[in-house]
Amino acid sequence: MRHKLVAAVGAAAMTVALAACGDDGSGGGGGGSSDSITVWLMDGSAPDSWVSELNTAFEEKYGVTVNVETQQWDGIQDRITTALSEDGTVDVLEIGNTQTVGYANTGGLADLGEFADEPWSENMLDSARVDGTLYALPWYGANRVVVYDKSIWADAGAEVPTTREEWIDALEKIDENTDAEPIYLPGQSYYVLGGFIADEGGSFAVQDGDSWEGALDTPAGQAGMDFYRQLQSFSNSPTDNDEASPQQSTEVVPAGDVASWIGLGWEAAGATAAIEEQGGEADFGYFPIPGKTADELGHVFLGGSNLAVSERAGNREMAMNWLRMATSQEWAQKYVDANEGGVVPNRTDVTAEPAPGTFAEAMVQSADVGFLPPLTPGWANVETEPNPIKEFMTRALDGDDFSAAAGDADSEITTRINRE
């Protein structure tokens, strides 16, 4: 999931590969010394122009060389775990926002309390703190929106919705007036479900003292699943697959008349490219996931990345200086501008101004209602296949007793989430 979330930014707005001083693409190498620091950034997370300009400015100011090593998401958790257990392997590193708490709990990340008073975006800050201590700094966020085929919606007389009720009305019009599939929604898109549960004030799991408990068998869980079921009834998708199997953007959408779907920026770009490769022309529009009322948008999973300093950095002083510069108002604004507004800013004094009608515009509108899964090291165990939330969703969509299906999932979530 993490690869997809970051790639959402990469395909939508970052079209160049990361390159910087000392990067040989191997992902290996040593950490900082008195005259250099090593920075690990993930493939696709930053435009080349921003990285190069930042490092040039840093080297001119401090006389210290910055060696950026590009990392791939595949296998990154093991590489980071190893690096954080060694002296001087890496100084500054990018970490997925849902992974930060796990690394902080191992003692591998430096305390960044000196940065606490900066105007960070509050809904991104939770993933960077553990028990009130700041172990990482927010860098950027990205989230899903609804992608729709403008021509199909126009033929159906459907209008862009501002509430859940209007959304259902639009899908009904498409169903009645066209031969298109009103919405493609796999049975197991559990982060989409998580947003609907968050709309009801719920979550996948809740903390009870020092432990966690699954929270699907609750009024919020049932209400969220009920709305998911209502949307999914307009889809031809099976109930036992997710958005990646088959890949909705490159395998499903280009293959047939799909009026709308819920996806990330990289998926929208991928669908456009796949349609054009077939000789067609994509005519997509975008809107935020609607909320229960027009006053508030629907909650969306806010993926993204943080930046941290290794507790065993080879050059901690310069690592802190690089982090301070990279996340400052000046360079954070340059980062957003380099991505054409296609990321959720990390600071309240940074603005994103994406072009009208773009995926980025719809995405940024939802930033204030982003949600995160339970921020605990054990959450990774829950997402391991077979994922109990996915299995619950299929059972619920197939007509099983809700409480029985949710109770079974909660039991498994509770077991896994408390196992670090």
Coordinates of C-alpha atoms in Angstrom, one line a residue:
M1 CA 0.0 0.0 0.0
R2 CA 2.8 2.4 0.8
H3 CA 4.2 2.2 -2.7
K4 CA 0.9 3.1 -4.2
L5 CA 0.4 6.0 -1.9
V6 CA 3.7 7.6 -2.6
A7 CA 3.4 6.8 -6.3
A8 CA 0.1 8.8 -6.2
V9 CA 2.3 11.9 -6.1
G10 CA 4.9 10.5 -8.4
A11 CA 2.7 9.8 -11.4
A12 CA 0.4 12.7 -11.0
A13 CA 3.0 15.4 -10.6
M14 CA 6.6 14.1 -10.4
T15 CA 7.6 12.8 -13.8
V16 CA 11.3 12.8 -13.3
A17 CA 13.5 10.3 -11.5
L18 CA 15.2 11.3 -8.4
A19 CA 18.9 12.2 -8.9
A20 CA 21.3 14.0 -6.6
C21 CA 24.9 14.2 -5.5
G22 CA 26.4 10.8 -5.0
D23 CA 23.3 8.8 -6.0
D24 CA 24.3 5.6 -7.8
G25 CA 20.9 4.1 -7.7
S26 CA 22.1 1.1 -5.6
G27 CA 20.5 2.2 -2.4
G28 CA 23.7 1.3 -0.5
G29 CA 26.6 3.3 0.7
G30 CA 27.8 4.8 4.0
G31 CA 26.5 7.5 6.3
G32 CA 27.8 11.0 7.0
S33 CA 31.2 12.2 8.1
S34 CA 32.6 15.6 9.0
D35 CA 32.3 16.7 5.4
S36 CA 29.2 14.8 4.1
I37 CA 25.8 13.4 5.0
T38 CA 23.8 10.6 3.5
V39 CA 20.1 11.1 2.8
W40 CA 17.7 8.3 1.8
L41 CA 14.8 9.4 -0.3
M42 CA 12.2 7.1 -1.8
D43 CA 12.0 6.6 -5.6
G44 CA 9.5 9.1 -7.0
S45 CA 9.1 11.2 -3.8
A46 CA 10.8 14.4 -5.0
P47 CA 11.4 16.2 -8.3
D48 CA 15.0 16.3 -9.4
S49 CA 14.9 20.1 -9.7
W50 CA 14.0 20.5 -6.0
V51 CA 16.5 18.0 -4.7
S52 CA 19.4 19.5 -6.7
E53 CA 18.5 23.1 -5.8
L54 CA 18.1 22.3 -2.1
N55 CA 21.4 20.4 -1.9
T56 CA 23.3 23.1 -3.8
A57 CA 22.1 25.7 -1.3
F58 CA 22.9 23.5 1.6
E59 CA 26.4 22.7 0.4
E60 CA 27.1 26.4 -0.2
K61 CA 25.9 27.3 3.3
Y62 CA 27.6 24.6 5.3
G63 CA 30.4 23.3 3.1
V64 CA 29.0 19.7 3.5
T65 CA 28.3 17.3 0.7
V66 CA 24.9 15.7 0.5
N67 CA 24.8 12.1 -0.8
V68 CA 21.2 11.3 -1.8
E69 CA 20.6 7.5 -2.2
T70 CA 17.4 6.5 -3.9
Q71 CA 15.5 3.7 -2.2
Q72 CA 12.8 1.5 -3.6
W73 CA 9.7 0.8 -1.6
D74 CA 9.9 -3.0 -2.1
G75 CA 11.8 -4.3 0.9
I76 CA 12.4 -0.9 2.4
Q77 CA 11.3 -1.9 5.9
D78 CA 14.1 -4.4 6.3
R79 CA 16.7 -2.0 4.8
I80 CA 15.6 0.7 7.2
T81 CA 15.6 -1.6 10.2
T82 CA 19.1 -2.7 9.4
A83 CA 20.4 0.8 8.7
L84 CA 19.0 2.2 12.0
S85 CA 20.8 -0.6 13.9
E86 CA 24.2 0.5 12.5
D87 CA 26.4 3.4 13.2
G88 CA 26.7 6.0 10.4
T89 CA 24.8 4.1 7.6
V90 CA 22.3 6.9 7.0
D91 CA 21.8 10.4 8.5
V92 CA 18.4 11.6 7.2
L93 CA 15.7 9.2 5.8
E94 CA 12.2 9.3 4.4
I95 CA 9.7 7.0 6.1
G96 CA 6.1 6.2 5.2
N97 CA 3.8 7.9 7.6
T98 CA 2.2 4.7 8.9
Q99 CA 5.6 3.2 9.5
T100 CA 7.1 6.0 11.6
V101 CA 5.8 4.9 15.0
G102 CA 7.3 1.4 14.6
Y103 CA 10.8 2.7 13.9
A104 CA 10.5 5.3 16.7
N105 CA 9.5 2.6 19.2
T106 CA 12.7 0.7 18.4
G107 CA 14.8 3.6 19.5
G108 CA 16.2 4.1 16.0
L109 CA 15.0 7.7 15.4
A110 CA 16.4 10.8 17.0
D111 CA 14.3 13.1 19.1
L112 CA 13.3 16.1 17.0
G113 CA 11.7 18.1 19.8
E114 CA 13.6 21.2 18.7
F115 CA 11.3 21.4 15.6
A116 CA 8.0 21.0 17.6
D117 CA 7.0 24.7 17.5
E118 CA 7.0 24.9 13.7
P119 CA 3.5 25.3 12.1
W120 CA 3.0 21.7 11.0
S121 CA -0.3 20.6 9.5
E122 CA -1.9 19.0 12.5
N123 CA -3.6 16.1 10.6
M124 CA -0.2 15.0 9.4
L125 CA 1.6 15.5 12.7
D126 CA 0.1 12.6 14.5
S127 CA 2.0 10.1 12.5
A128 CA 5.3 11.7 13.5
R129 CA 4.8 11.7 17.3
V130 CA 5.0 8.9 19.8
D131 CA 3.8 9.6 23.4
G132 CA 4.1 13.4 22.8
T133 CA 7.7 13.1 21.4
L134 CA 8.4 14.2 17.9
Y135 CA 10.5 11.6 16.0
A136 CA 9.9 12.7 12.5
L137 CA 8.7 15.8 10.5
P138 CA 5.8 15.7 8.1
W139 CA 6.9 16.0 4.5
Y140 CA 3.9 15.6 2.2
G141 CA 0.5 13.8 2.0
A142 CA -1.7 12.3 -0.8
N143 CA -5.2 10.9 -0.9
R144 CA -7.9 9.4 -3.1
V145 CA -10.6 11.2 -5.0
V146 CA -13.4 10.1 -7.3
V147 CA -12.4 9.9 -11.0
Y148 CA -15.3 10.2 -13.4
D149 CA -15.8 10.0 -17.2
K150 CA -17.2 13.4 -18.1
S151 CA -18.9 12.2 -21.3
I152 CA -20.8 9.3 -19.6
W153 CA -21.9 11.6 -16.8
A154 CA -23.1 14.2 -19.3
D155 CA -25.0 11.6 -21.3
A156 CA -26.7 10.4 -18.1
G157 CA -27.6 13.9 -17.0
A158 CA -25.6 13.3 -13.8
E159 CA -24.1 16.2 -11.9
V160 CA -21.0 16.3 -9.6
P161 CA -22.3 15.6 -6.1
T162 CA -21.7 17.5 -2.9
T163 CA -23.3 15.0 -0.6
R164 CA -23.5 11.2 -0.3
E165 CA -27.2 11.4 -1.2
E166 CA -26.4 13.3 -4.4
W167 CA -23.7 10.8 -5.2
I168 CA -26.1 7.9 -5.0
D169 CA -28.6 9.9 -7.2
A170 CA -25.9 10.5 -9.8
L171 CA -25.0 6.7 -9.9
E172 CA -28.7 5.9 -10.2
K173 CA -29.0 8.2 -13.2
I174 CA -26.0 6.6 -14.9
D175 CA -27.5 3.2 -14.2
E176 CA -30.8 4.1 -15.7
N177 CA -29.7 6.2 -18.7
T178 CA -26.5 4.5 -19.9
D179 CA -25.0 1.1 -20.4
A180 CA -21.9 2.1 -18.4
E181 CA -20.9 0.7 -15.0
P182 CA -21.8 3.5 -12.7
I183 CA -18.9 3.0 -10.4
Y184 CA -16.1 0.4 -10.2
L185 CA -15.6 -0.4 -6.6
P186 CA -13.8 -3.6 -5.6
G187 CA -15.2 -5.5 -2.6
Q188 CA -12.1 -5.1 -0.6
S189 CA -11.0 -1.4 -0.9
Y190 CA -10.6 -1.2 2.9
Y191 CA -9.1 2.3 3.1
V192 CA -12.1 3.6 1.3
L193 CA -14.2 1.8 3.9
G194 CA -12.1 3.3 6.6
G195 CA -13.1 6.8 5.4
F196 CA -16.8 6.0 5.6
I197 CA -16.2 4.6 9.2
A198 CA -14.3 7.8 10.1
D199 CA -17.3 9.8 8.8
E200 CA -19.3 8.1 11.6
G201 CA -16.6 8.9 14.2
G202 CA -15.2 5.3 14.2
S203 CA -12.0 3.6 13.3
F204 CA -10.6 0.1 12.5
A205 CA -9.4 -0.3 16.1
V206 CA -9.4 1.7 19.3
Q207 CA -6.9 1.9 22.1
D208 CA -7.8 0.5 25.5
G209 CA -5.1 1.3 28.0
D210 CA -1.9 -0.1 26.7
S211 CA -3.6 -2.4 24.2
W212 CA -5.8 -2.1 21.1
E213 CA -9.1 -3.7 20.2
G214 CA -10.7 -4.2 16.8
A215 CA -13.7 -1.8 16.4
L216 CA -15.6 -3.0 13.3
D217 CA -18.5 -4.5 15.3
T218 CA -19.8 -1.0 16.3
P219 CA -22.5 1.3 15.2
A220 CA -19.9 3.3 13.3
G221 CA -18.5 0.2 11.7
Q222 CA -21.9 -1.0 10.6
A223 CA -22.9 2.5 9.2
G224 CA -19.7 2.7 7.3
M225 CA -20.1 -0.7 5.8
D226 CA -23.7 -0.1 5.0
F227 CA -22.7 2.9 2.8
Y228 CA -19.9 1.0 1.2
R229 CA -22.4 -1.8 0.3
Q230 CA -24.7 0.8 -1.2
L231 CA -22.0 2.1 -3.4
Q232 CA -20.7 -1.3 -4.3
S233 CA -24.1 -2.4 -5.5
F234 CA -23.6 -0.2 -8.5
S235 CA -20.3 -2.0 -9.4
N236 CA -19.7 -5.2 -11.4
S237 CA -16.7 -6.0 -9.4
P238 CA -16.5 -9.2 -7.4
T239 CA -16.7 -8.9 -3.7
D240 CA -13.4 -10.7 -3.0
N241 CA -10.8 -8.5 -4.8
D242 CA -9.1 -5.2 -4.1
E243 CA -8.1 -2.3 -6.3
A244 CA -4.8 -3.9 -7.3
S245 CA -6.1 -7.3 -8.4
P246 CA -6.9 -6.6 -11.2
Q247 CA -5.3 -3.2 -11.2
Q248 CA -8.3 -0.9 -11.6
S249 CA -6.6 1.9 -13.4
T250 CA -4.7 0.0 -16.1
E251 CA -6.7 -3.2 -16.5
V252 CA -10.3 -2.4 -15.6
V253 CA -11.0 1.2 -16.5
P254 CA -9.4 1.1 -20.0
A255 CA -11.2 -2.2 -20.8
G256 CA -14.7 -1.0 -20.6
D257 CA -17.3 1.7 -19.9
V258 CA -16.6 2.7 -16.3
A259 CA -18.4 5.9 -15.4
S260 CA -16.4 6.5 -12.1
W261 CA -14.0 5.0 -9.7
I262 CA -12.1 5.9 -6.5
G263 CA -8.3 6.2 -7.0
L264 CA -5.0 7.9 -6.4
G265 CA -3.1 10.3 -8.7
W266 CA -0.8 7.7 -10.1
E267 CA -3.8 5.6 -11.0
A268 CA -5.5 8.4 -12.8
A269 CA -2.3 9.1 -14.8
G270 CA -2.0 5.3 -15.5
A271 CA -5.5 5.0 -16.7
T272 CA -5.1 8.0 -19.0
A273 CA -1.9 6.6 -20.5
A274 CA -3.5 3.1 -20.9
I275 CA -6.5 4.6 -22.7
E276 CA -4.3 6.6 -25.0
E277 CA -2.1 3.6 -25.8
Q278 CA -5.2 1.9 -27.1
G279 CA -5.9 4.9 -29.4
G280 CA -8.6 6.4 -27.2
E281 CA -8.9 9.7 -25.3
A282 CA -9.4 10.0 -21.6
D283 CA -11.8 12.7 -20.5
F284 CA -11.7 12.5 -16.8
G285 CA -13.1 14.8 -14.2
Y286 CA -12.3 14.7 -10.5
F287 CA -14.2 15.4 -7.3
P288 CA -13.5 14.8 -3.6
I289 CA -15.4 12.0 -1.9
P290 CA -18.6 13.6 -0.7
G291 CA -19.5 13.7 3.0
K292 CA -22.9 13.1 4.7
T293 CA -23.7 16.8 4.3
A294 CA -22.4 19.5 2.0
D295 CA -20.7 21.2 4.9
E296 CA -18.0 18.6 5.2
L297 CA -16.2 16.3 2.7
G298 CA -15.9 12.6 3.3
H299 CA -12.9 11.4 5.2
V300 CA -10.0 9.9 3.1
F301 CA -6.9 8.0 4.1
L302 CA -4.0 10.5 4.1
G303 CA -1.0 8.7 3.0
G304 CA 2.4 10.2 2.6
S305 CA 5.9 10.4 4.1
N306 CA 7.8 11.9 7.0
L307 CA 11.5 12.8 7.3
A308 CA 13.6 11.6 10.2
V309 CA 17.1 11.6 11.5
S310 CA 18.8 8.3 12.5
E311 CA 19.7 8.1 16.2
R312 CA 23.0 6.6 15.1
A313 CA 23.7 9.2 12.4
G314 CA 27.3 9.8 11.4
N315 CA 26.8 13.5 11.4
R316 CA 23.8 14.4 13.5
E317 CA 24.5 18.2 13.5
M318 CA 24.5 18.5 9.7
A319 CA 21.6 16.0 9.5
M320 CA 19.5 18.3 11.7
N321 CA 20.6 21.3 9.6
W322 CA 19.6 19.6 6.3
L323 CA 16.2 18.6 7.8
R324 CA 15.6 22.1 9.1
M325 CA 16.3 23.5 5.6
A326 CA 14.3 20.9 3.7
T327 CA 11.2 21.4 5.8
S328 CA 11.4 25.2 6.3
Q329 CA 8.6 27.4 4.9
E330 CA 10.8 28.4 2.0
W331 CA 11.8 25.0 0.8
A332 CA 8.5 23.4 1.7
Q333 CA 6.8 25.9 -0.5
K334 CA 9.3 25.3 -3.3
Y335 CA 8.6 21.5 -2.9
V336 CA 4.8 22.1 -3.3
D337 CA 5.4 24.4 -6.3
A338 CA 7.7 21.9 -8.0
N339 CA 4.9 19.4 -7.8
E340 CA 2.4 21.8 -9.3
G341 CA 0.4 21.8 -6.1
G342 CA -0.1 18.1 -6.3
V343 CA 0.8 17.2 -2.7
V344 CA -0.8 18.1 0.6
P345 CA 1.5 20.6 2.3
N346 CA 3.3 19.7 5.5
R347 CA 3.0 23.2 7.0
T348 CA 0.1 25.6 7.5
D349 CA 2.2 28.5 6.1
V350 CA 2.6 26.7 2.8
T351 CA -0.1 26.9 0.1
A352 CA -1.0 24.4 -2.7
E353 CA -2.5 26.0 -5.7
P354 CA -3.1 23.2 -8.3
A355 CA -4.6 24.0 -11.6
P356 CA -8.4 24.1 -11.8
G357 CA -10.1 20.8 -12.8
T358 CA -7.1 18.7 -12.0
F359 CA -6.8 15.6 -9.8
A360 CA -4.5 17.7 -7.5
E361 CA -7.2 20.3 -7.0
A362 CA -9.7 17.7 -5.8
M363 CA -7.2 15.9 -3.6
V364 CA -6.1 19.0 -1.8
Q365 CA -9.7 19.9 -0.9
S366 CA -9.9 16.7 1.2
A367 CA -6.7 17.3 3.1
D368 CA -8.4 18.7 6.2
V369 CA -10.5 15.5 6.6
G370 CA -7.7 13.0 6.2
F371 CA -7.5 10.0 8.5
L372 CA -4.8 7.6 9.5
P373 CA -5.1 4.0 10.6
P374 CA -4.1 3.1 14.2
L375 CA -0.7 4.5 14.8
T376 CA 1.0 1.5 16.5
P377 CA 3.7 -0.9 15.4
G378 CA 1.2 -3.7 15.4
W379 CA -0.9 -2.2 12.6
A380 CA 1.5 -3.7 10.0
N381 CA 0.5 -7.1 11.3
V382 CA -3.2 -6.4 10.5
E383 CA -2.4 -5.5 6.9
T384 CA -0.6 -8.7 6.3
E385 CA -2.4 -11.1 4.1
P386 CA -4.9 -12.6 4.7
N387 CA -6.1 -9.2 5.8
P388 CA -9.0 -9.6 8.3
I389 CA -10.6 -6.3 7.2
K390 CA -10.8 -7.5 3.6
E391 CA -12.2 -10.8 4.6
F392 CA -14.8 -9.1 6.7
M393 CA -15.8 -6.8 3.8
T394 CA -16.4 -9.8 1.5
R395 CA -18.5 -11.6 4.0
A396 CA -20.6 -8.5 4.7
L397 CA -21.1 -7.8 1.0
D398 CA -22.0 -11.5 0.4
G399 CA -24.8 -11.2 3.0
D400 CA -23.3 -12.8 6.1
D401 CA -24.5 -11.7 9.5
F402 CA -22.8 -8.3 10.1
S403 CA -22.1 -8.8 13.7
A404 CA -20.7 -12.3 13.2
A405 CA -18.4 -11.2 10.4
A406 CA -17.3 -8.0 12.2
G407 CA -16.8 -9.9 15.5
D408 CA -14.5 -12.4 13.8
A409 CA -12.5 -9.6 12.2
D410 CA -12.2 -7.7 15.4
S411 CA -10.9 -10.8 17.2
E412 CA -8.2 -11.2 14.6
I413 CA -7.4 -7.5 14.5
T414 CA -7.0 -7.5 18.3
T415 CA -4.6 -10.4 18.2
R416 CA -2.5 -9.0 15.5
I417 CA -2.3 -5.4 16.4
N418 CA -1.1 -6.2 19.9
R419 CA 1.7 -8.4 18.5
E420 CA 4.7 -6.2 17.8

